[in-house]
Structures are given as structure tokens and as C-alpha cells.
Coordinates of C-alpha atoms and ligand atoms in Angstrom, one line a residue:
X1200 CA 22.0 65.5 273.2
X1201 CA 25.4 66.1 272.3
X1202 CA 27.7 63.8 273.9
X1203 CA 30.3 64.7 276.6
X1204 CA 34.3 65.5 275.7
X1205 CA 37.4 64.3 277.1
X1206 CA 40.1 67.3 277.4
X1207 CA 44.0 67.3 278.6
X1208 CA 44.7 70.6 279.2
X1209 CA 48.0 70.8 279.2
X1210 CA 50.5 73.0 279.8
X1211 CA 52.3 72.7 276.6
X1212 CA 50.3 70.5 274.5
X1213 CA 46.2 69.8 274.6
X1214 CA 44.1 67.1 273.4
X1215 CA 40.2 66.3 273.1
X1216 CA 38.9 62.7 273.0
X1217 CA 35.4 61.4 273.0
X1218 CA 34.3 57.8 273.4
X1219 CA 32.7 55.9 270.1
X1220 CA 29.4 53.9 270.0
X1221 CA 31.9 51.2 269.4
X1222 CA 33.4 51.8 272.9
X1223 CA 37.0 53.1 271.7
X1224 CA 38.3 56.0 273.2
X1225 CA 39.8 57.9 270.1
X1226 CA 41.5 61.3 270.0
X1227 CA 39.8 64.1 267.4
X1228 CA 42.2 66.1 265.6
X1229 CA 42.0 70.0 265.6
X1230 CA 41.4 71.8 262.0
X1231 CA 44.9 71.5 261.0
X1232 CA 44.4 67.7 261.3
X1233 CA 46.9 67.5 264.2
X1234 CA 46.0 65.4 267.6
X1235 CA 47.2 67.9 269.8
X1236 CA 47.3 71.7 269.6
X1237 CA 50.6 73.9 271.8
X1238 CA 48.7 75.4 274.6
X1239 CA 50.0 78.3 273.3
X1240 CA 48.3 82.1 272.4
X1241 CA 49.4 84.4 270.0
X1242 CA 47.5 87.8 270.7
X1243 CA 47.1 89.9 267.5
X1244 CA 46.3 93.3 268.1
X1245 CA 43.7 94.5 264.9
X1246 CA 41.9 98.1 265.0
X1247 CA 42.5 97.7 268.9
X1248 CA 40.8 94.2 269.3
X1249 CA 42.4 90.8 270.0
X1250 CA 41.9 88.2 267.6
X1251 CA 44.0 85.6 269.4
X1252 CA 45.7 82.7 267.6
X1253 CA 46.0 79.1 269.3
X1254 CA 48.5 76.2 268.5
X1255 CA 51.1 75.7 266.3
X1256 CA 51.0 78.6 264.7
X1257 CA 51.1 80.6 267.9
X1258 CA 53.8 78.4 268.9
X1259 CA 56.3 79.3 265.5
X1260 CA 55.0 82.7 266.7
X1261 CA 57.0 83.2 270.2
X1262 CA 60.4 84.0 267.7
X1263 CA 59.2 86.6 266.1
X1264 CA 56.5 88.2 268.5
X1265 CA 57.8 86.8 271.7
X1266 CA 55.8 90.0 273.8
X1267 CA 52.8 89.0 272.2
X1268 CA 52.4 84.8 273.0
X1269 CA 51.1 83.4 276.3
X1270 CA 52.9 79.7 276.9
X1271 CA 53.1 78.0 280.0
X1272 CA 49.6 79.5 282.0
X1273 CA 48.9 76.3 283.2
X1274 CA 51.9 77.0 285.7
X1275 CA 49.6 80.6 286.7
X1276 CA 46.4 78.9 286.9
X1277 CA 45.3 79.9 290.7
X1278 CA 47.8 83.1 290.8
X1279 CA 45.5 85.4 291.5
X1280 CA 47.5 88.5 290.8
X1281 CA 48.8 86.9 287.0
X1282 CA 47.7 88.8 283.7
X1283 CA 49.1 89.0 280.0
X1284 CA 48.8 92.3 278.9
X1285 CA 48.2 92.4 275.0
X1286 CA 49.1 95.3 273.5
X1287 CA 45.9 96.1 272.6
X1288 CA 45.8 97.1 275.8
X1289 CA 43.7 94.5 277.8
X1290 CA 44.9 92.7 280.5
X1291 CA 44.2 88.4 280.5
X1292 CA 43.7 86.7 283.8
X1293 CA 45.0 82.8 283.4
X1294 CA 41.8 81.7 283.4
X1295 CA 41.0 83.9 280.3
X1296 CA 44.2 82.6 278.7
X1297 CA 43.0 79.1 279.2
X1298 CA 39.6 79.4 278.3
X1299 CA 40.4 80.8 275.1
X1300 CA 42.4 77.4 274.5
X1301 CA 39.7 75.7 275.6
X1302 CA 37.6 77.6 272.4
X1303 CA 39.4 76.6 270.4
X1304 CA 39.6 73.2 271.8
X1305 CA 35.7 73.6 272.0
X1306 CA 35.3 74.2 268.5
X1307 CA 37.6 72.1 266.9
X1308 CA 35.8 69.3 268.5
X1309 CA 33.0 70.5 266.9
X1310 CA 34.4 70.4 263.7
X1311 CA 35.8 67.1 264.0
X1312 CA 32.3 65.8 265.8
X1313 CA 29.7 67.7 263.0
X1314 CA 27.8 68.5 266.3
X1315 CA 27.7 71.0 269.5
X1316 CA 30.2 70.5 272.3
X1317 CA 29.1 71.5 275.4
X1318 CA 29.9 69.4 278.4
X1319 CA 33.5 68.2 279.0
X1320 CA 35.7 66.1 281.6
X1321 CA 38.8 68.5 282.1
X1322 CA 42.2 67.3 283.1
X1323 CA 44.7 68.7 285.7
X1324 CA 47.6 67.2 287.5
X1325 CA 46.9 65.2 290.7
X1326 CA 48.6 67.9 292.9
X1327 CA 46.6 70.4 292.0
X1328 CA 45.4 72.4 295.0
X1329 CA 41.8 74.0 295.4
X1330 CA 42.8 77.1 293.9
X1331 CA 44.1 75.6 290.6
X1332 CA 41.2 72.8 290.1
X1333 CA 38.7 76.1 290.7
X1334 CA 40.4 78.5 288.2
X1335 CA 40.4 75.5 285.7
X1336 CA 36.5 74.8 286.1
X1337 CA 36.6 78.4 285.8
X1338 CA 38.5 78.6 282.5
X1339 CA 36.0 76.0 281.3
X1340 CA 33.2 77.6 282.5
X1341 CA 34.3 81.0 280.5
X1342 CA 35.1 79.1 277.3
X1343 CA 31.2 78.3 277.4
X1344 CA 31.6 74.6 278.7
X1345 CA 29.9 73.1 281.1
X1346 CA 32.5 71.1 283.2
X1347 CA 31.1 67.8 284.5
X1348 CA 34.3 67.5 286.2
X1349 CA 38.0 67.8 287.2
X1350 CA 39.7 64.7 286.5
X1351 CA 43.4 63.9 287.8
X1352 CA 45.7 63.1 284.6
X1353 CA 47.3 59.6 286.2
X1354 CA 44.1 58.6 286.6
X1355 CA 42.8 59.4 283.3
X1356 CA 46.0 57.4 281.6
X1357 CA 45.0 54.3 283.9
X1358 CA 41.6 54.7 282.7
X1359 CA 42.7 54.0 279.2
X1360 CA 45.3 52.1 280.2
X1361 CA 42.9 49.7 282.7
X1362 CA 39.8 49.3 280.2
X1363 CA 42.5 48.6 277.4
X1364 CA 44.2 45.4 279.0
X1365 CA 41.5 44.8 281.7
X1366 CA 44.3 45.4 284.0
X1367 CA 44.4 44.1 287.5
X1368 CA 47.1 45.3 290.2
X1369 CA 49.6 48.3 291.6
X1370 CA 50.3 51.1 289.1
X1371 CA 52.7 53.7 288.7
X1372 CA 51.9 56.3 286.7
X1373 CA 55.1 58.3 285.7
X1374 CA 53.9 61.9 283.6
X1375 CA 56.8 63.9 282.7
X1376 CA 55.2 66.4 280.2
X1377 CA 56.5 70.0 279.4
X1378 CA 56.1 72.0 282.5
X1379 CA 55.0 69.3 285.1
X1380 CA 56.2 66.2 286.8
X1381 CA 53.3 63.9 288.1
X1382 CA 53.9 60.6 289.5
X1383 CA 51.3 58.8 291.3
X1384 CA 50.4 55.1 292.5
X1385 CA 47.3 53.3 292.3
X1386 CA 45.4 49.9 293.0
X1387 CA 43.5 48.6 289.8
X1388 CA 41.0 46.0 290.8
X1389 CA 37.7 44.7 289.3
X1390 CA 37.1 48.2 287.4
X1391 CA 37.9 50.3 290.6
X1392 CA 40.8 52.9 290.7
X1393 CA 42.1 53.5 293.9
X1394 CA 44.8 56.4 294.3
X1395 CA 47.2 55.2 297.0
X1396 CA 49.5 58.3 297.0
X1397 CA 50.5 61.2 294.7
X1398 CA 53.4 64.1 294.5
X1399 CA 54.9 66.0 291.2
X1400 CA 56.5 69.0 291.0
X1401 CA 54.6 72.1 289.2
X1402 CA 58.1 73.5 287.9
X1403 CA 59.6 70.5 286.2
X1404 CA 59.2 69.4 282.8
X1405 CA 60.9 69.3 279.0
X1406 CA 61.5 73.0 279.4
X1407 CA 63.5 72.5 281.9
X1408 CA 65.2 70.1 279.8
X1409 CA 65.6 72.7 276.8
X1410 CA 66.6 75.3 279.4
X1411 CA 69.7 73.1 279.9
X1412 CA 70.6 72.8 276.4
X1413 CA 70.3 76.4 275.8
X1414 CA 72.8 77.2 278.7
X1415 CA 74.6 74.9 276.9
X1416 CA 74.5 75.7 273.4
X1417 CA 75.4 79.5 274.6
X1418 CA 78.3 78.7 276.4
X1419 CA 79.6 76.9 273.1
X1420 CA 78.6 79.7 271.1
X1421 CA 80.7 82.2 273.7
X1422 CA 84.1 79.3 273.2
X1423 CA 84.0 79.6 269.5
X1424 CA 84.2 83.9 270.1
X1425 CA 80.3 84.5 270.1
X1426 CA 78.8 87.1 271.7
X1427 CA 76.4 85.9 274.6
X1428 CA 73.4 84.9 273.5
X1429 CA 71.7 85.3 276.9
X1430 CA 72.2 89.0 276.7
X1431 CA 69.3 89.2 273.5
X1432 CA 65.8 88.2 274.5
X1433 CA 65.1 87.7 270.7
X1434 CA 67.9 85.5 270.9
X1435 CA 67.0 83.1 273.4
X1436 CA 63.5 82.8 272.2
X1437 CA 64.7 81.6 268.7
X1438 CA 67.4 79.1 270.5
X1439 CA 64.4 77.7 272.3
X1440 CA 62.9 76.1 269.2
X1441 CA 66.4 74.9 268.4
X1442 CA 67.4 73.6 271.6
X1443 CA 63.7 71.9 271.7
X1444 CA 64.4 69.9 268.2
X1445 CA 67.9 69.1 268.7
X1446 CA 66.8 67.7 272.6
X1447 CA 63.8 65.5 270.0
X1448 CA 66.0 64.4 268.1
X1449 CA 68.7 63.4 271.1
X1450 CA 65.9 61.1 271.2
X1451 CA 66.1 58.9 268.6
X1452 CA 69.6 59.9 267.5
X1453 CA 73.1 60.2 269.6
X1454 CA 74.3 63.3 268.2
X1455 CA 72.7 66.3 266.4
X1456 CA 74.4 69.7 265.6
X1457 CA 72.3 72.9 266.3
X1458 CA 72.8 76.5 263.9
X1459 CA 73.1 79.7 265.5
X1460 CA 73.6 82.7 263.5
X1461 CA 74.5 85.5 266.0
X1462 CA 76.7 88.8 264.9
X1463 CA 75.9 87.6 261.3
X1464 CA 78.3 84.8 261.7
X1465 CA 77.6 81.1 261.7
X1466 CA 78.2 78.8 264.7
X1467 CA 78.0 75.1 265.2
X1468 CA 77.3 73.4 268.0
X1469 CA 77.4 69.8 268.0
X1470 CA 75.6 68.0 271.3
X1471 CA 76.0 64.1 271.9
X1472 CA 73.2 62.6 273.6
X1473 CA 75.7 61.2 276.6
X1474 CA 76.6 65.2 277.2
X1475 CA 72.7 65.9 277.3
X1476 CA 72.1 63.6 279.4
X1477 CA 75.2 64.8 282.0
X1478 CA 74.0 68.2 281.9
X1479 CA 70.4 67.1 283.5
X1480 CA 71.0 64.5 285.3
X1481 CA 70.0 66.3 288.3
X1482 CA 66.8 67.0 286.8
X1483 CA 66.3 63.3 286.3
X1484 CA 67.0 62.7 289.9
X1485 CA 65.0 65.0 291.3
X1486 CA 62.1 63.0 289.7
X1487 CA 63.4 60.2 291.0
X1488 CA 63.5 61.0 294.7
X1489 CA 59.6 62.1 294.2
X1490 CA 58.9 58.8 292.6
X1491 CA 61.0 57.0 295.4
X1492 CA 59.2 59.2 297.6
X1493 CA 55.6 58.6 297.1
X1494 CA 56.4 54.7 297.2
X1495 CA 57.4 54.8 300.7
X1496 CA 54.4 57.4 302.1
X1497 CA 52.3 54.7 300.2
X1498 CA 54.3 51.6 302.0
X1499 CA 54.8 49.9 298.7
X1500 CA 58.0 48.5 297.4
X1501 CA 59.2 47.9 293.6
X1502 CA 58.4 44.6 293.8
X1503 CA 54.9 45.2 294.5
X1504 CA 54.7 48.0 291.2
X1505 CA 52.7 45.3 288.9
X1506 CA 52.7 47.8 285.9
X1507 CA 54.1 51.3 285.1
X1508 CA 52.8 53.9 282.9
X1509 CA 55.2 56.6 280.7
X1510 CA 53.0 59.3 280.1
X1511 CA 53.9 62.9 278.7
X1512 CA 56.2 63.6 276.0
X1513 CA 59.5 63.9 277.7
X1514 CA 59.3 60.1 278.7
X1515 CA 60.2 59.9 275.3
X1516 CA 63.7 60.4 276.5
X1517 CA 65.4 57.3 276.6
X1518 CA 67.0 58.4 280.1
X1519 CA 63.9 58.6 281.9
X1520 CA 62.8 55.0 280.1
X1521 CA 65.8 53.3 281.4
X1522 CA 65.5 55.3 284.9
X1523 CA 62.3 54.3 285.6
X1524 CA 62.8 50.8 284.3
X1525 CA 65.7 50.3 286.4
X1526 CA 64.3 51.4 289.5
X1527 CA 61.0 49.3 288.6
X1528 CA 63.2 46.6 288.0
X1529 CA 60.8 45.9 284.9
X1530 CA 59.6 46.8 281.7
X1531 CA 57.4 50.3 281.3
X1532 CA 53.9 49.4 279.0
X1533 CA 54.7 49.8 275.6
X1534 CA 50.6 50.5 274.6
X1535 CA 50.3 53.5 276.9
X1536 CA 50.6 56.4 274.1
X1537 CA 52.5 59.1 275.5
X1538 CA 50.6 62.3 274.1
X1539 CA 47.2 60.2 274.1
X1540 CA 46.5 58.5 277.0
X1541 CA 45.2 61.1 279.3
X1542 CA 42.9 62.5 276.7
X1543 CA 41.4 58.9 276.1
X1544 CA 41.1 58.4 279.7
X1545 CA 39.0 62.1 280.2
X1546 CA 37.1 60.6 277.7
X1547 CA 36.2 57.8 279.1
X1548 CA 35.2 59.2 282.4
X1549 CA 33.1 62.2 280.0
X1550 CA 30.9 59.1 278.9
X1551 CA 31.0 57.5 282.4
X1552 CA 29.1 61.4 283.6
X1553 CA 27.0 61.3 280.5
X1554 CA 25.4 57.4 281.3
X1555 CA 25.0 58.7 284.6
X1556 CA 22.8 61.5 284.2
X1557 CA 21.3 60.0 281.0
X1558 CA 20.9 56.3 282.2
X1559 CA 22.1 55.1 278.4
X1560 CA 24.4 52.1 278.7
X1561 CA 28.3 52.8 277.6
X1562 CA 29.4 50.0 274.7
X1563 CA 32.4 50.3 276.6
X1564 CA 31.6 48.1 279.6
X1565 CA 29.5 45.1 280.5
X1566 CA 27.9 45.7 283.7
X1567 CA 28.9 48.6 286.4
X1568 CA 30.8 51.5 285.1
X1569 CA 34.1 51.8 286.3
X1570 CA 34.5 53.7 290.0
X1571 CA 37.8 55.6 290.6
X1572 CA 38.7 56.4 294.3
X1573 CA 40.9 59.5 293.8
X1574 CA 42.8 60.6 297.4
X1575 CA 43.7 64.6 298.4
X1576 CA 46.3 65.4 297.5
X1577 CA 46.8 68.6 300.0
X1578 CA 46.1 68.6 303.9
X1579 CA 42.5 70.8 304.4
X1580 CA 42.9 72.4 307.7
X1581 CA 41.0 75.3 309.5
X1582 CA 42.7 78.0 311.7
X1583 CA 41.5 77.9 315.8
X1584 CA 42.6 79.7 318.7
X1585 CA 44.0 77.0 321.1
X1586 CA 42.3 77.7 324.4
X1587 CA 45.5 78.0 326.4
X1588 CA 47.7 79.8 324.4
X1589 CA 45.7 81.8 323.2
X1590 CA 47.7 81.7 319.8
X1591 CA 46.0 80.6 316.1
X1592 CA 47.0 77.1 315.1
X1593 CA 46.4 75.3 312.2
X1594 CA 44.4 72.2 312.4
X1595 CA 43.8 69.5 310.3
X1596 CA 40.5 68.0 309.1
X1597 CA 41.1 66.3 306.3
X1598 CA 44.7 64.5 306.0
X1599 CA 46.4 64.8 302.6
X1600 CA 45.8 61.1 301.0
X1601 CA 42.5 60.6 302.2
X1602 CA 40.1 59.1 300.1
X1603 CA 37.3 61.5 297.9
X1604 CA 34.9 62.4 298.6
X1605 CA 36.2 63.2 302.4
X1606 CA 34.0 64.8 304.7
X1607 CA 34.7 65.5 308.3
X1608 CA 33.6 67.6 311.2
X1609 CA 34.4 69.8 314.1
X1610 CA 31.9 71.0 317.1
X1611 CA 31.9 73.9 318.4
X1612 CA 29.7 76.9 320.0
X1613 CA 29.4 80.3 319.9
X1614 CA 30.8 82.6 321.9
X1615 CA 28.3 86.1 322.5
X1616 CA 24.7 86.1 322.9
X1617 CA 22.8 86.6 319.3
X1618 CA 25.7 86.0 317.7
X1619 CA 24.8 86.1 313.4
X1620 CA 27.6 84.5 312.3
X1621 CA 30.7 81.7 312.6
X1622 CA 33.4 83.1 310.4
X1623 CA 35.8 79.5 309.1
X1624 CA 39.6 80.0 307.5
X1625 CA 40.2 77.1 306.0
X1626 CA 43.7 76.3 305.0
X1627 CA 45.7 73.7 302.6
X1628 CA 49.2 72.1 303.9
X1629 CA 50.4 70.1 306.9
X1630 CA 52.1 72.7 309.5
X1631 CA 50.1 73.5 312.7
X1632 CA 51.7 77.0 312.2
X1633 CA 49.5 79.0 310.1
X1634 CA 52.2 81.1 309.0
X1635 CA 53.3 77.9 306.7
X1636 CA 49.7 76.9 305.4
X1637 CA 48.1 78.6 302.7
X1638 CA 44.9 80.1 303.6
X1639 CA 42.4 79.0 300.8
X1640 CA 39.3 81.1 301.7
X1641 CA 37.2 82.2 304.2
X1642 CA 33.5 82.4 305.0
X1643 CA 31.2 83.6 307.3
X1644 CA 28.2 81.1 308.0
X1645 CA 25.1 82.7 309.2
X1646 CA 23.2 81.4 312.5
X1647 CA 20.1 81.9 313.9
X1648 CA 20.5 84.1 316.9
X1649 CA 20.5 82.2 320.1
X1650 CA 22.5 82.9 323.8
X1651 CA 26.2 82.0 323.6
X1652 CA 27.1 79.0 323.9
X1653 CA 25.1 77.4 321.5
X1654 CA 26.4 74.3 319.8
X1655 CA 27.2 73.9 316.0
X1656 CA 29.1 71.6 313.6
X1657 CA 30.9 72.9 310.8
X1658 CA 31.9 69.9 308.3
X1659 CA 34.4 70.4 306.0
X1660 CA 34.2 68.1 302.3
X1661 CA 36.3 67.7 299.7
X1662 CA 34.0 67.1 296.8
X1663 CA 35.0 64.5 293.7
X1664 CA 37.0 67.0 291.9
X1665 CA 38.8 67.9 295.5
X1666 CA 36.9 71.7 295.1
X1667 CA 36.2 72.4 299.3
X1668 CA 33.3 73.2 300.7
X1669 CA 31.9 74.0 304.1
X1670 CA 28.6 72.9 305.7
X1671 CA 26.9 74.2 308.7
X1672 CA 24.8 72.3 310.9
X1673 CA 22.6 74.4 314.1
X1674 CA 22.9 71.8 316.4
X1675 CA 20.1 73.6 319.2
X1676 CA 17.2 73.2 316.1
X1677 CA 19.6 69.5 314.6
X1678 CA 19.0 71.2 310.8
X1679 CA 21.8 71.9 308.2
X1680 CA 22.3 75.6 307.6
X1681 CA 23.5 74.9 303.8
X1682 CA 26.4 74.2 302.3
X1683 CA 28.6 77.1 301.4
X1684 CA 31.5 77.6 298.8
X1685 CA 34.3 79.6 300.1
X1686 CA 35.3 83.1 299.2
X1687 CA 38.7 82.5 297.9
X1688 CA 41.5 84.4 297.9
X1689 CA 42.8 83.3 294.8
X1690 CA 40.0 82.6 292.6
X1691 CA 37.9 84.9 290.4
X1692 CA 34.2 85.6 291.8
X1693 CA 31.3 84.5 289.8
X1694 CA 30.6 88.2 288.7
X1695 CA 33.8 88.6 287.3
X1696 CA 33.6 84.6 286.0
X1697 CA 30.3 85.6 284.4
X1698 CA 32.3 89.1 282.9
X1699 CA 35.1 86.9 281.8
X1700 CA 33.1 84.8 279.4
X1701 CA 31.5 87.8 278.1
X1702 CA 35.0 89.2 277.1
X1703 CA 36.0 86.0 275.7
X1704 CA 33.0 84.8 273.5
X1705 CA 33.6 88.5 272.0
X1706 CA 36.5 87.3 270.6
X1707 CA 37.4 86.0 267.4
X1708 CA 39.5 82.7 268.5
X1709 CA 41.8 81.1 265.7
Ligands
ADP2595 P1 52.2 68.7 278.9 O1 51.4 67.6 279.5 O2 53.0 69.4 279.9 O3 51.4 69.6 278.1 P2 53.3 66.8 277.0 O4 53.0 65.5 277.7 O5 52.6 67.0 275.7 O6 53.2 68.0 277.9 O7 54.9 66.8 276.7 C1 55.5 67.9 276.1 C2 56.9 67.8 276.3 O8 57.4 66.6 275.7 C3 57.7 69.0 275.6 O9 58.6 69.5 276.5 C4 58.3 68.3 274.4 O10 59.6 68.9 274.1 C5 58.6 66.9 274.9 N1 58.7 65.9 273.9 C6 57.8 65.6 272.9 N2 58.4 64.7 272.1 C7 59.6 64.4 272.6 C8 60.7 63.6 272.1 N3 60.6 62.8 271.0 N4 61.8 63.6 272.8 C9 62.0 64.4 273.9 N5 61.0 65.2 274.4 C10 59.9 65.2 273.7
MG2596 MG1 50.3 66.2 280.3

């Protein structure tokens, strides 16, 4: 059998990790012998087909062909209405544009490995709602993996980070990669993870970062009698890999100077690392407050943080280092790496789901495998009429930050003689008002015909990769109707999943 993967799908950057006999977690590097690949897609349009291009190359691509490269999905994943029209003329769901990351992913595993991939952990940011996690098990399911499951990133980095130093305490996990800000807080104790609360922000990231700097860089191109670069898509594509380098190398050095050539003249721009820093400080802040934030929903007060974790590339910055260190009011772990750890972590938990179903012992631990206690990260709710108003309210079943898996019930009867069927809305968010909910899916559960008034329970679970389903038990005959996935509203149906990884394996992915 071949074994199971690790994989950080990210949303600028990916990486696949597997676990050695010798129990190290290790990342395998794609065919260009790089450990991680640019989530990006360049679509290539030959004799009408697509013969899409992944990674760097793609990346260097978005200058030159900016209409034809997809970066970014990850911030579309569970947009139902979302597509990337080639101009070949076919039209790319997210999920497609993922999975054919995931190919190459897939295969460049296999490369590195000499052997078949198949089944993989996959990583997505603890906020991820039902919608997201689905179309991501989705993409993986297209890209011909079998998806043992959905694995939030924080916990994946204190799975590497835990098993490295046998690490025992309270945990802040800080991710600030390119498009996402993840910061979550957890209990590490004798080998179990426990999530005590989680918030990020799905539109905040280095981008936003090298957003700033082009504004920037423009406006000092327009003072020296530029033109304004804004105006020129081409333009702003090409001062996206500049701002991006000079912002790397703000880094490590205090000053750097960025070319722009614009109206075939040459400009200069010179950016210290003090103006950079002045120019997103609000950007900075803002993932303060969420940090500060989920520290007090969670009760727990710096003093109590035994270690934190940097993850994602933009903690590179030394701002954020000496933000979070001040706040923490200690050092950040210096062996957590960056790009890495979630990766190793998926990796990890892949072997954890392959001893499990195989019974084979894991090099990596002595005794009981690891368990992580994930929490919800959304509210799951189901729409009612309240009896004396009359009105639809929202109400809540399972409260965000409850541990997985969470299952809980409500009673209830029906209402007309014979009735075939109980139809459930089940919603994600906290407001009783269902205009300010977001109604996941639907489903109506079929009864045995009976007079009104006959009693059932519908229990509603949040499964270990927080993916919702509904169970419906006929309480007049006390037997379980079945468990039922919901029809939902933003996710592809398994026809169109099963058409989707048709389309995709018909491609030629670079
Ligand atoms: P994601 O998890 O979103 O895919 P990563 O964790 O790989 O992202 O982080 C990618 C981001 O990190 C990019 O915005 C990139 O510009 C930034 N980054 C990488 N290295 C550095 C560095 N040395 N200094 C500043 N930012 C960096
Ligand atoms: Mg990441």
C-alpha cells in the first residue's frame, strides 16, 4: 500500500510532506527540486485545449499573461457562482482550479516518492466554514485523491511543533501567510491537542502587504512626473513582483530601491523599511485585535501563552516578530519553520489515518497516537418558526467553539396526517435573525407516514473535519432513519464532482 500524504494547500504557496520509517516528518520537493510550488495556474490555450501550467513558472507568468493565470482561489473556494474562463473557452469552478494544483501536487509526490499517491491529509484554515472544507475535499476528490481528511493548519504546525519538542502547555499559533490571517490557541498535554478558540481573517495576508507598497511605489512614480501606474493593468501586474521582492528583502535589509520603467523612462524609488512599516501598520493591528481577541473568548491571558508559533511566510517580517513578541511578552519558537510546518504536521496526522485503518505501528510514537480535539469554528443553527410569533428564527445547535465531533439534538413532531417528509435549513453564524446567518443547505428527511403529531429527533453533527450532517431518528418505531448530507447551496453536487474529475484528468497538468 502506498502510504498517506500530508498537503498545505495554500493560497499562495503549497507543500506535500510524508512521514519516514524513521519517524521524521520531511517535506518532498516538486520536480523543479523546490519545497513549495505558488498555488498558482497558468492556462495555455493549444489547438483549443488547456494544458495548464502550475508553480513558479505560472507565477513569472501573471506579467506577461496576466488574463490567462488563476492566483489566489483559495480565497473562492465555496463561492459557488466563481469561474476562470480560459480562453480556450472553458469555464473553471475553484474547485477545478485547485484540484489541478492538487495534480500536480499529486504527481510530484509521486516523483519524489518512486510510488502511487493516493490518499492525503489536506490542510485548510481553522475558520473555514462547511462550504469551504466541502469544496476542498471536493477539489481533492477531483484531482483523483482520496481525502482521509480536512486538517486545520494551526493544528497541523503544533503537530510538528508538539512531537518535535514533546511540548506540554498553552499555544498560540500566529499564521500570517499570503492571503490569510489564522490565529488560534490550544492546550498541548500528554500527546492531546485541544483547540481552545480560533479567528483569522480570509482577506489578509502578504498581498495585502505588497498592495501597500504598490500604492506606494506609484504615488512616488507620479512625484518624480510619472504617469499613473494604476491606470495600466499590465503595469500593476509587473509592479506586483517588484513590490513583492523589494517587501522580501525589507526583511532582511532596511532599505531597498525598486525600478520602474514607465513612458520608456526610468524611475527610482527608494523604500526604507521604517516607511514600510508606517504604511501597514494598520494591517498589523488589525491582526493584533484578532489575536487579542481570541485570548479573551478563550479566558486566557499572556501570561498563561507557554509557547507561540510564527507560521506563514509573512511572519518573516520582522514587525510582526516583534509585535507578537511584545504582546506575548516572550520569545516566538525559533524551530517552527515558517513554510514547513503545516505540511509536516498534515503529514503526521496522514500517517496517524493510515496506522488507523492499517493497525501498523508509527516509528514516530511510543504508545497511543496522538489525539487532537479540534473546536467549530462557526455557530450550526437550524431555521424554526417560533410558535408565537409566528416569525422564522435562527436557532443554535451547535455553539461556535464546541468541541469535534459535536452532536446535538432537537424533538419535534409533525404537523399533517401522512406527512412524507421533515424538510431542515441548517444555518452557520450566531444571529437569531436568519436574515444575518448563512443558510448552508437544506434537506428533506423522509418519514414513514404516521397521523400528525408524531414525534422525531433530528440531530445535527459536526463531523472530524467540521463537514455537517443531519440524522433523523422516528421516535413512534425508536429507529434512526439515516444520516443524510445536506444539499448545499454552495457546493458542487456529486454528478457534477464526478464530471469535474473527468474534465480534469483529461488534462495535461505541468
Ligand atoms: P499561504 O499559506 O497563504 O500560501 P505562505 O505561508 O507560503 O502563504 O506565505 C506566503 C507569503 O509570505 C507571501 O505573501 C510572501 O510574499 C511572504 N513572504 C515569504 N517570504 C517572505 C520574507 N522573507 N519577507 C516577507 N514576506 C515573505
Ligand atoms: Mg499557509
Amino acid at each position: 500500500m502506498s502510504r498517506a500524504v500530508g498537503i498545505d494547500l495554500g493560497t499562495t504557496y503549497s507543500a506535500v510532506a510524508i512521514l519516514r520509517d524513521t519517524g521524521e516528518p520531511e517535506v518532498l520537493p516538486n520536480r523543479d527540486g523546490e519545497n513549495i510550488t505558488p498555488s498558482v495556474v497558468l492556462f495555455q490555450a493549444f489547438d483549443g485545449r488547456d494544458d495548464p501550467l502550475v508553480g513558479t513558472m505560472a507565477k513569472h507568468s501573471a506579467a506577461s499573461a496576466p488574463e490567462d493565470v488563476v492566483q489566489f482561489v483559495k480565497r473562492n473556494m465555496g463561492e459557488s457562482a466563481w469561474r476562470f474562463n480560459s480562453t480556450s473557452g472553458t469555464a473553471y469552478a475553484a474547485e477545478e482550479v485547485s484540484a489541478i494544483i492538487l495534480r500536480r501536487l499529486k504527481e510530484d509526490a509521486e516523483l519524489a516518492l518512486g510510488e502511487p499517491v493516493t490518499d492525503a491529509v489536506i490542510t485548510v484554515p481553522a475558520y473555514f466554514d462547511d462550504a469551504r472544507r466541502t469544496a476542498t475535499r471536493h477539489a481533492g476528490k477531483i484531482a483523483g485523491l482520496n481525502v482521509l481528511r480536512v486538517l486545520n493548519e494551526p493544528t497541523a504546525a503544533a503537530l510538528s511543533f508538539g512531537l518535535d519538542t514533546s511540548a506540554e502547555g498553552t499555544v498560540l499559533v500566529y499564521d500570517l501567510g499570503g492571503g490569510t490571517f489564522d490565529v488560534t490557541l490550544m492546550r498541548i498535554s500528554a500527546g492531546e491537542f485541544d483547540v481552545l478558540g480560533t479567528d483569522g481573517d480570509r482577506n489578509l495576508g502578504g498581498f495585502d502587504f505588497d498592495n501597500r507598497l504598490i500604492e506606494y511605489i506609484a504615488a512616488k512614480v507620479e512625484e518624480q512626473g510619472g504617469p499613473d501606474l494604476l491606470d495600466d493593468n499590465a503595469q500593476v501586474v509587473a509592479l506586483r513582483e517588484k513590490a513583492e521582492m523589494a517587501k522580501r528583502s525589507l526583511t532582511t535589509v532596511a532599505t531597498t530601491t525598486v525600478h520602474v520603467s514607465a513612458d520608456g523612462r526610468p524611475f527610482r524609488v527608494a523604500v526604507e523599511r521604517s516607511e514600510f512599516e508606517r504604511i501597514t501598520a494598520d494591517l498589523v493591528n488589525r491582526t493584533r485585535d484578532l489575536t487579542q481577541h481570541v485570548l479573551e473568548e478563550a479566558g486566557v491571558s499572556w501570561g498563561q501563552v507557554d509557547h507561540v508559533l510564527l507560521v506563514g511566510g509573512s511572519t518573516r517580517m520582522p514587525m510582526i516578530r516583534s509585535l507578537v513578541e511584545k504582546l506575548a511578552g516572550k520569545a516566538a519558537d525559533r524551530s517552527v519553520h515558517p513554510d514547513e510546518a503545516v505540511a509536516l504536521g498534515a503529514a503526521i496526522q496522514a500517517a496517524m489515518e493510515d496506522s488507523a485503518a492499517t493497525g501498523a505501528d508509527i516509528a514516530l510514537f511510543e504508545g497511543a497516537a496522538p489525539v487532537i480535539a479540534d473546536v467549530t469554528s462557526q455557530s450550526l443553527g437550524v431555521i424554526q418558526v417560533d410558535p408565537d410569533t409566528g416569525r422564522d428564527v435562527n436557532t443554535i445547535v451547535i455553539p461556535r467553539n464546541s468541541k469535534i465531533p459535536a452532536k446535538l439534538s432537537t424533538e419535534g413532531y409533525t404537523v399533517v396526517d401522512n406527512q412524507t417528509s421533515i424538510n431542515v435549513q441548517v444555518t452557520e453564524g450566531d444571529d437569531t435573525n436568519p436574515d444575518y446567518v448563512v443558510e448552508i443547505g437544506s434537506k428533506d428527511l423522509p418519514i414513514p407516514p404516521y397521523p400528525k403529531g408524531a414525534p422525531v429527533r433530528v440531530t445535527y453533527a459536526y463531523d472530524i473535519d467540521q463537514t455537517v450532517f443531519v440524522e433523523l431518528t422516528d421516535l413512534t418505531a425508536n429507529k434512526s432513519l439515516g444520516t443524510f448530507t445536506l444539499d448545499r447551496l454552495a457546493n458542487l453536487t456529486d454528478d457534477q464532482v464526478n464530471a469535474a474529475a473527468r474534465k480534469v484528468s483529461s488534462l495535461s497538468v505541468q
